[in-house]
mmCIF file of C-alpha atoms and ligand atoms in Angstrom:
data_model
loop_
_atom_site.group_PDB
_atom_site.id
_atom_site.type_symbol
_atom_site.label_atom_id
_atom_site.label_comp_id
_atom_site.label_asym_id
_atom_site.label_seq_id
_atom_site.Cartn_x
_atom_site.Cartn_y
_atom_site.Cartn_z
ATOM 1 C CA MET A 12 -0.682 -9.422 -40.943
ATOM 2 C CA ALA A 13 -1.278 -6.748 -38.354
ATOM 3 C CA ALA A 14 -3.677 -7.536 -35.841
ATOM 4 C CA PHE A 15 -4.227 -3.509 -34.805
ATOM 5 C CA ASP A 16 -3.527 -0.656 -36.444
ATOM 6 C CA HIS A 17 -1.335 1.682 -33.973
ATOM 7 C CA THR A 18 -0.528 4.344 -37.306
ATOM 8 C CA GLY A 19 0.129 7.396 -36.054
ATOM 9 C CA LYS A 20 0.854 6.510 -32.449
ATOM 10 C CA VAL A 21 3.812 6.701 -30.605
ATOM 11 C CA PHE A 22 4.774 4.074 -27.822
ATOM 12 C CA VAL A 23 7.609 3.933 -25.287
ATOM 13 C CA VAL A 24 8.972 0.433 -24.549
ATOM 14 C CA THR A 25 11.694 -0.036 -21.809
ATOM 15 C CA GLY A 26 14.151 -2.871 -22.507
ATOM 16 C CA GLY A 27 13.437 -3.489 -26.033
ATOM 17 C CA SER A 28 16.862 -5.062 -27.405
ATOM 18 C CA ARG A 29 16.103 -8.474 -26.922
ATOM 19 C CA GLY A 30 13.271 -11.071 -25.379
ATOM 20 C CA ILE A 31 9.811 -10.113 -25.108
ATOM 21 C CA GLY A 32 10.935 -6.182 -25.435
ATOM 22 C CA GLU A 33 12.495 -6.890 -28.741
ATOM 23 C CA SER A 34 9.141 -8.715 -29.933
ATOM 24 C CA ILE A 35 6.685 -5.796 -28.475
ATOM 25 C CA VAL A 36 8.858 -3.141 -30.477
ATOM 26 C CA ARG A 37 8.811 -5.383 -33.451
ATOM 27 C CA THR A 38 4.826 -5.796 -33.402
ATOM 28 C CA LEU A 39 3.937 -2.618 -32.506
ATOM 29 C CA ALA A 40 6.333 -1.033 -35.326
ATOM 30 C CA ALA A 41 5.119 -3.536 -37.620
ATOM 31 C CA GLU A 42 1.387 -2.393 -36.687
ATOM 32 C CA GLY A 43 2.394 1.293 -37.469
ATOM 33 C CA ALA A 44 3.301 3.172 -34.580
ATOM 34 C CA THR A 45 6.197 5.025 -33.577
ATOM 35 C CA VAL A 46 8.285 3.312 -31.183
ATOM 36 C CA TYR A 47 10.907 4.488 -28.702
ATOM 37 C CA SER A 48 12.634 1.770 -26.741
ATOM 38 C CA THR A 49 15.705 1.667 -24.479
ATOM 39 C CA TYR A 50 18.604 -0.647 -24.219
ATOM 40 C CA ASN A 51 21.049 -1.250 -21.675
ATOM 41 C CA ALA A 52 24.386 -2.436 -22.696
ATOM 42 C CA ASN A 53 23.774 -3.758 -26.553
ATOM 43 C CA ALA A 54 24.077 -0.770 -29.172
ATOM 44 C CA GLU A 55 25.117 -3.176 -31.709
ATOM 45 C CA ARG A 56 21.550 -5.135 -30.940
ATOM 46 C CA ALA A 57 19.795 -2.239 -30.887
ATOM 47 C CA GLN A 58 21.454 -1.007 -34.015
ATOM 48 C CA ALA A 59 20.686 -4.226 -36.031
ATOM 49 C CA ILE A 60 16.988 -4.028 -35.039
ATOM 50 C CA THR A 61 16.342 -0.641 -36.111
ATOM 51 C CA ALA A 62 18.039 -1.324 -39.509
ATOM 52 C CA ASP A 63 15.629 -4.307 -39.964
ATOM 53 C CA VAL A 64 12.231 -2.504 -38.650
ATOM 54 C CA ALA A 65 13.162 0.442 -41.035
ATOM 55 C CA GLU A 66 13.589 -2.274 -43.982
ATOM 56 C CA ARG A 67 10.088 -3.297 -43.049
ATOM 57 C CA GLY A 68 9.102 -0.110 -43.156
ATOM 58 C CA GLY A 69 8.533 0.559 -39.527
ATOM 59 C CA THR A 70 10.341 3.068 -37.073
ATOM 60 C CA VAL A 71 12.157 2.614 -33.798
ATOM 61 C CA HIS A 72 14.248 5.131 -31.882
ATOM 62 C CA TYR A 73 16.355 3.423 -29.240
ATOM 63 C CA GLN A 74 18.465 5.153 -26.652
ATOM 64 C CA SER A 75 20.442 3.897 -23.844
ATOM 65 C CA VAL A 76 18.783 4.567 -20.579
ATOM 66 C CA ASP A 77 19.137 2.606 -17.150
ATOM 67 C CA VAL A 78 15.560 2.295 -15.949
ATOM 68 C CA ALA A 79 16.688 2.085 -11.995
ATOM 69 C CA ASN A 80 18.498 5.686 -12.764
ATOM 70 C CA GLU A 81 15.703 8.360 -12.080
ATOM 71 C CA ASP A 82 17.262 11.067 -13.955
ATOM 72 C CA ALA A 83 18.118 8.979 -17.008
ATOM 73 C CA VAL A 84 14.079 7.868 -17.146
ATOM 74 C CA LYS A 85 12.826 11.643 -16.716
ATOM 75 C CA ALA A 86 15.275 12.617 -19.460
ATOM 76 C CA PHE A 87 14.213 9.912 -22.117
ATOM 77 C CA VAL A 88 10.466 10.597 -21.682
ATOM 78 C CA ASP A 89 11.029 14.294 -21.938
ATOM 79 C CA HIS A 90 12.912 13.935 -25.006
ATOM 80 C CA VAL A 91 10.471 11.292 -26.668
ATOM 81 C CA VAL A 92 7.771 14.090 -26.022
ATOM 82 C CA GLN A 93 10.138 16.820 -27.160
ATOM 83 C CA GLN A 94 10.507 14.757 -30.774
ATOM 84 C CA ALA A 95 7.200 13.066 -31.281
ATOM 85 C CA GLY A 96 5.046 15.263 -29.067
ATOM 86 C CA ARG A 97 3.206 13.135 -27.230
ATOM 87 C CA ILE A 98 3.145 9.590 -25.467
ATOM 88 C CA ASP A 99 0.205 7.341 -26.495
ATOM 89 C CA GLY A 100 1.214 4.454 -24.438
ATOM 90 C CA LEU A 101 4.183 3.095 -22.330
ATOM 91 C CA VAL A 102 5.271 -0.297 -21.801
ATOM 92 C CA ASN A 103 7.046 -1.400 -18.787
ATOM 93 C CA ASN A 104 9.145 -4.260 -19.733
ATOM 94 C CA ALA A 105 12.660 -3.901 -18.437
ATOM 95 C CA GLY A 106 13.373 -6.546 -15.730
ATOM 96 C CA ILE A 107 16.156 -8.383 -14.333
ATOM 97 C CA THR A 108 16.458 -11.321 -12.187
ATOM 98 C CA ARG A 109 19.182 -12.262 -9.217
ATOM 99 C CA ASP A 110 17.701 -15.599 -7.659
ATOM 100 C CA GLY A 111 18.723 -17.394 -4.480
ATOM 101 C CA LEU A 112 17.129 -18.753 -1.589
ATOM 102 C CA ILE A 113 16.624 -16.253 1.218
ATOM 103 C CA MET A 114 19.359 -17.357 3.284
ATOM 104 C CA ARG A 115 21.749 -16.823 0.582
ATOM 105 C CA MET A 116 20.094 -13.481 -0.782
ATOM 106 C CA SER A 117 22.424 -10.272 -0.636
ATOM 107 C CA SER A 118 21.041 -7.170 0.045
ATOM 108 C CA LYS A 119 22.564 -5.884 -3.066
ATOM 109 C CA ASP A 120 20.568 -8.949 -4.863
ATOM 110 C CA TRP A 121 17.273 -7.785 -3.521
ATOM 111 C CA ASN A 122 17.964 -4.083 -3.906
ATOM 112 C CA ASP A 123 18.757 -4.317 -7.463
ATOM 113 C CA VAL A 124 15.799 -6.329 -8.522
ATOM 114 C CA LEU A 125 13.476 -3.930 -6.830
ATOM 115 C CA GLN A 126 15.046 -1.006 -7.979
ATOM 116 C CA THR A 127 14.845 -1.908 -11.337
ATOM 117 C CA ASN A 128 11.879 -3.996 -11.611
ATOM 118 C CA LEU A 129 9.274 -1.952 -9.390
ATOM 119 C CA THR A 130 11.336 1.382 -8.642
ATOM 120 C CA GLY A 131 11.868 1.833 -12.205
ATOM 121 C CA VAL A 132 8.544 1.472 -13.583
ATOM 122 C CA PHE A 133 7.322 4.181 -10.815
ATOM 123 C CA TYR A 134 9.915 6.594 -12.348
ATOM 124 C CA ALA A 135 8.638 6.072 -15.936
ATOM 125 C CA CYS A 136 5.084 5.990 -14.985
ATOM 126 C CA ARG A 137 5.534 9.347 -13.268
ATOM 127 C CA ALA A 138 7.168 10.564 -16.000
ATOM 128 C CA VAL A 139 4.637 9.930 -18.895
ATOM 129 C CA ALA A 140 1.902 10.805 -16.589
ATOM 130 C CA ARG A 141 1.974 14.572 -16.885
ATOM 131 C CA PRO A 142 2.218 14.680 -20.882
ATOM 132 C CA MET A 143 -0.419 11.705 -20.820
ATOM 133 C CA MET A 144 -2.772 14.170 -18.381
ATOM 134 C CA SER A 145 -2.686 16.702 -20.773
ATOM 135 C CA GLN A 146 -3.320 14.598 -23.756
ATOM 136 C CA ARG A 147 -6.357 13.469 -21.733
ATOM 137 C CA THR A 148 -5.488 9.746 -23.216
ATOM 138 C CA GLY A 149 -2.830 7.122 -22.489
ATOM 139 C CA ARG A 150 -2.015 3.290 -21.872
ATOM 140 C CA ILE A 151 0.268 1.792 -19.604
ATOM 141 C CA VAL A 152 1.336 -1.679 -19.547
ATOM 142 C CA ASN A 153 3.264 -3.049 -17.162
ATOM 143 C CA ILE A 154 5.095 -6.937 -17.605
ATOM 144 C CA GLY A 155 4.573 -8.279 -14.481
ATOM 145 C CA SER A 156 4.742 -12.145 -13.881
ATOM 146 C CA ILE A 157 2.585 -14.843 -12.538
ATOM 147 C CA VAL A 158 5.195 -15.332 -9.658
ATOM 148 C CA GLY A 159 4.241 -12.030 -8.071
ATOM 149 C CA LEU A 160 0.809 -13.463 -7.908
ATOM 150 C CA GLY A 161 1.711 -17.087 -6.818
ATOM 151 C CA GLY A 162 5.465 -16.604 -5.214
ATOM 152 C CA ASN A 163 8.219 -18.983 -6.128
ATOM 153 C CA ALA A 164 11.017 -20.386 -4.164
ATOM 154 C CA GLY A 165 14.451 -18.507 -4.901
ATOM 155 C CA GLN A 166 12.771 -15.494 -5.964
ATOM 156 C CA VAL A 167 11.710 -13.393 -3.230
ATOM 157 C CA ASN A 168 13.044 -10.297 -4.544
ATOM 158 C CA TYR A 169 11.420 -10.926 -8.025
ATOM 159 C CA SER A 170 8.354 -11.937 -7.019
ATOM 160 C CA SER A 171 8.164 -9.594 -4.387
ATOM 161 C CA ALA A 172 8.818 -6.502 -7.243
ATOM 162 C CA LYS A 173 6.220 -8.340 -9.764
ATOM 163 C CA ALA A 174 3.708 -8.221 -6.438
ATOM 164 C CA GLY A 175 4.214 -4.598 -6.000
ATOM 165 C CA LEU A 176 3.748 -4.210 -9.760
ATOM 166 C CA VAL A 177 0.113 -5.329 -8.900
ATOM 167 C CA GLY A 178 -0.470 -2.980 -6.501
ATOM 168 C CA LEU A 179 1.101 -0.013 -8.724
ATOM 169 C CA THR A 180 -1.145 -0.804 -11.610
ATOM 170 C CA ARG A 181 -4.248 -0.862 -9.574
ATOM 171 C CA SER A 182 -3.568 2.465 -7.869
ATOM 172 C CA LEU A 183 -2.455 4.257 -10.992
ATOM 173 C CA ALA A 184 -5.538 2.901 -12.766
ATOM 174 C CA ARG A 185 -7.907 4.426 -9.983
ATOM 175 C CA GLU A 186 -5.585 7.882 -10.074
ATOM 176 C CA LEU A 187 -5.782 7.959 -13.750
ATOM 177 C CA ALA A 188 -8.928 6.968 -14.847
ATOM 178 C CA SER A 189 -10.372 10.315 -14.940
ATOM 179 C CA ARG A 190 -8.077 11.401 -17.924
ATOM 180 C CA ASN A 191 -9.164 8.521 -19.832
ATOM 181 C CA ILE A 192 -5.320 6.834 -18.776
ATOM 182 C CA LEU A 193 -5.719 3.335 -18.706
ATOM 183 C CA VAL A 194 -3.083 0.834 -16.638
ATOM 184 C CA ASN A 195 -2.975 -2.793 -17.096
ATOM 185 C CA CYS A 196 -0.671 -5.520 -16.019
ATOM 186 C CA ILE A 197 0.107 -8.938 -18.296
ATOM 187 C CA ALA A 198 1.399 -11.181 -16.230
ATOM 188 C CA PRO A 199 3.511 -13.825 -18.273
ATOM 189 C CA GLY A 200 4.165 -17.551 -17.181
ATOM 190 C CA TYR A 201 7.195 -19.238 -18.765
ATOM 191 C CA VAL A 202 8.399 -17.354 -21.911
ATOM 192 C CA GLU A 203 11.652 -18.678 -23.661
ATOM 193 C CA THR A 204 14.286 -15.728 -23.617
ATOM 194 C CA ASP A 205 17.730 -15.152 -22.385
ATOM 195 C CA MET A 206 16.360 -14.525 -19.013
ATOM 196 C CA THR A 207 14.778 -18.206 -18.978
ATOM 197 C CA ASP A 208 17.697 -19.746 -20.606
ATOM 198 C CA LYS A 209 19.719 -19.681 -17.393
ATOM 199 C CA LEU A 210 17.126 -22.874 -16.527
ATOM 200 C CA THR A 211 18.860 -26.230 -16.990
ATOM 201 C CA GLU A 212 16.947 -28.909 -20.196
ATOM 202 C CA ASP A 213 15.403 -30.486 -17.370
ATOM 203 C CA GLN A 214 14.078 -27.707 -15.324
ATOM 204 C CA LYS A 215 12.595 -26.290 -18.897
ATOM 205 C CA LYS A 216 11.079 -29.568 -19.610
ATOM 206 C CA ALA A 217 9.604 -30.048 -15.961
ATOM 207 C CA PHE A 218 8.335 -26.596 -16.188
ATOM 208 C CA SER A 219 6.792 -27.036 -19.647
ATOM 209 C CA ASP A 220 4.954 -30.296 -18.472
ATOM 210 C CA SER A 221 3.724 -28.448 -15.617
ATOM 211 C CA ILE A 222 1.680 -26.293 -18.095
ATOM 212 C CA PRO A 223 -1.714 -27.077 -19.402
ATOM 213 C CA LEU A 224 -0.930 -25.967 -22.926
ATOM 214 C CA LYS A 225 2.619 -28.115 -22.430
ATOM 215 C CA ARG A 226 4.934 -25.864 -23.597
ATOM 216 C CA SER A 227 6.502 -22.311 -22.820
ATOM 217 C CA ALA A 228 5.352 -18.837 -24.937
ATOM 218 C CA THR A 229 6.808 -17.288 -27.472
ATOM 219 C CA ALA A 230 7.972 -13.733 -27.067
ATOM 220 C CA GLU A 231 5.357 -12.929 -29.636
ATOM 221 C CA GLU A 232 2.513 -14.212 -27.621
ATOM 222 C CA ILE A 233 3.250 -12.033 -24.826
ATOM 223 C CA ALA A 234 3.828 -8.838 -27.704
ATOM 224 C CA SER A 235 0.388 -9.445 -29.004
ATOM 225 C CA VAL A 236 -1.605 -9.247 -25.662
ATOM 226 C CA VAL A 237 0.269 -5.858 -25.017
ATOM 227 C CA SER A 238 -0.746 -4.272 -28.712
ATOM 228 C CA PHE A 239 -4.324 -5.341 -27.759
ATOM 229 C CA PHE A 240 -4.238 -3.499 -24.153
ATOM 230 C CA LEU A 241 -2.698 -0.602 -26.362
ATOM 231 C CA SER A 242 -5.318 -0.629 -28.804
ATOM 232 C CA ASP A 243 -8.697 1.094 -29.225
ATOM 233 C CA ARG A 244 -10.386 -2.524 -28.638
ATOM 234 C CA SER A 245 -9.511 -2.462 -24.703
ATOM 235 C CA SER A 246 -11.083 1.075 -23.939
ATOM 236 C CA TYR A 247 -12.892 -0.482 -21.456
ATOM 237 C CA ILE A 248 -10.482 -2.505 -19.375
ATOM 238 C CA THR A 249 -8.234 -0.600 -16.446
ATOM 239 C CA GLY A 250 -6.355 -1.980 -13.173
ATOM 240 C CA GLN A 251 -6.458 -5.504 -14.572
ATOM 241 C CA VAL A 252 -3.838 -8.043 -14.196
ATOM 242 C CA LEU A 253 -4.232 -10.720 -17.085
ATOM 243 C CA ASN A 254 -1.962 -14.206 -16.947
ATOM 244 C CA VAL A 255 -0.878 -15.184 -20.415
ATOM 245 C CA ASP A 256 0.426 -18.341 -19.144
ATOM 246 C CA GLY A 257 -0.996 -21.329 -21.023
ATOM 247 C CA GLY A 258 -2.959 -22.088 -17.916
ATOM 248 C CA LEU A 259 -0.454 -22.350 -15.563
ATOM 249 C CA ALA A 260 -1.492 -20.216 -12.688
ATOM 250 C CA MET A 261 -5.167 -21.288 -13.062
HETATM 251 N N1 NAD B 306 11.134 -14.893 -19.560
HETATM 252 C C1 NAD B 306 9.819 -15.229 -18.578
HETATM 253 O O1 NAD B 306 9.518 -16.185 -18.888
HETATM 254 C C2 NAD B 306 9.410 -13.868 -18.120
HETATM 255 C C3 NAD B 306 8.022 -14.579 -17.506
HETATM 256 C C4 NAD B 306 7.320 -13.555 -16.749
HETATM 257 C C5 NAD B 306 7.702 -12.233 -16.910
HETATM 258 N N2 NAD B 306 9.097 -11.857 -17.646
HETATM 259 C C6 NAD B 306 8.964 -10.519 -17.727
HETATM 260 O O2 NAD B 306 9.166 -10.131 -18.958
HETATM 261 C C7 NAD B 306 10.105 -8.783 -19.060
HETATM 262 C C8 NAD B 306 10.970 -9.483 -20.194
HETATM 263 O O3 NAD B 306 11.522 -10.406 -19.961
HETATM 264 P P1 NAD B 306 12.878 -11.034 -20.957
HETATM 265 O O4 NAD B 306 12.420 -12.464 -20.427
HETATM 266 O O5 NAD B 306 12.581 -10.537 -22.380
HETATM 267 O O6 NAD B 306 13.974 -11.069 -20.299
HETATM 268 P P2 NAD B 306 15.523 -10.471 -21.158
HETATM 269 O O7 NAD B 306 16.523 -10.488 -20.180
HETATM 270 O O8 NAD B 306 15.971 -11.074 -22.449
HETATM 271 O O9 NAD B 306 15.286 -8.840 -21.474
HETATM 272 C C9 NAD B 306 14.676 -8.006 -20.432
HETATM 273 C C10 NAD B 306 15.443 -6.501 -20.896
HETATM 274 O O10 NAD B 306 15.561 -5.561 -19.855
HETATM 275 C C11 NAD B 306 16.351 -4.853 -20.124
HETATM 276 N N3 NAD B 306 17.136 -4.310 -19.014
HETATM 277 C C12 NAD B 306 17.289 -4.627 -17.679
HETATM 278 N N4 NAD B 306 17.452 -4.296 -16.982
HETATM 279 C C13 NAD B 306 17.697 -2.830 -17.232
HETATM 280 C C14 NAD B 306 17.596 -1.467 -16.579
HETATM 281 N N5 NAD B 306 18.123 -1.180 -15.419
HETATM 282 N N6 NAD B 306 17.455 -0.557 -17.333
HETATM 283 C C15 NAD B 306 17.010 -0.646 -19.077
HETATM 284 N N7 NAD B 306 16.696 -1.715 -19.417
HETATM 285 C C16 NAD B 306 17.231 -2.926 -18.639
HETATM 286 C C17 NAD B 306 17.463 -6.048 -21.082
HETATM 287 O O11 NAD B 306 18.542 -4.906 -21.273
HETATM 288 C C18 NAD B 306 16.806 -6.736 -21.634
HETATM 289 O O12 NAD B 306 16.514 -5.931 -22.847
HETATM 290 C C19 NAD B 306 10.604 -8.807 -17.678
HETATM 291 O O13 NAD B 306 10.163 -7.856 -16.967
HETATM 292 C C20 NAD B 306 10.563 -10.400 -17.188
HETATM 293 O O14 NAD B 306 10.418 -10.201 -15.630
HETATM 294 C C21 NAD B 306 9.499 -12.734 -18.280
#
């Protein structure tokens, strides 16, 4: 059952071919939106999701876009505006990890994570700002992480990028509020996806045990909060960071 009605809305979701992004795409399409999403490497998976969403009466269009590439992001957003005529919401979901303790972290691993997880978000926000400003309405939802707030050993690159998203969210919320563009950030805790599949079973159990709700989140539990932030039901919320973490970071 759809929780929100996004009929007629046009949403852009980065990194939508698996994990949390796929769930966001499927949720928004099921709720009536036309979704434009990106994949990075797996064209077959994007095709399979497109077909499955269509079978359920929804619409998603995928394009291969590297969010770390300024020109590619701009061209993608221009293409959406040209095809759909508007962009009601942008979800910055694409992200990578290159974990390691600082003594062993290469400059490349630092730069790659900052470029994809923070600079890529800047590129996408800048690209949608103009169409949203002329529409005088818009929503931007950034997928951060609780480690951007509390830090995490072995993730100075990732947590710095996610902390940067908090500043970006708040500054942009202030900048765009007068045009009725709302900008918020969701900070998930532990969600079982390919990204966290690198953890050992022992690490997963220890992690789950430390969460007050005693379990990881499903990707759908993140997607439903994204949908709320894109909906009319959140019309007075901007510049916020909402932890969706089972109580982990209280
Ligand atoms: N899984 C978790 O526990 C967790 C917790 C907190 C935050 N997050 C955040 O949620 C988001 C989604 O994570 P996930 O767990 O689904 O991870 P995932 O690795 O399953 O998916 C990440 C997606 O981003 C895409 N992507 C990566 N680099 C890209 C690039 N340069 N250009 C375009 N697309 C690119 C990938 O293709 C993939 O579709 C990320 O921003 C992540 O940091 C995840």
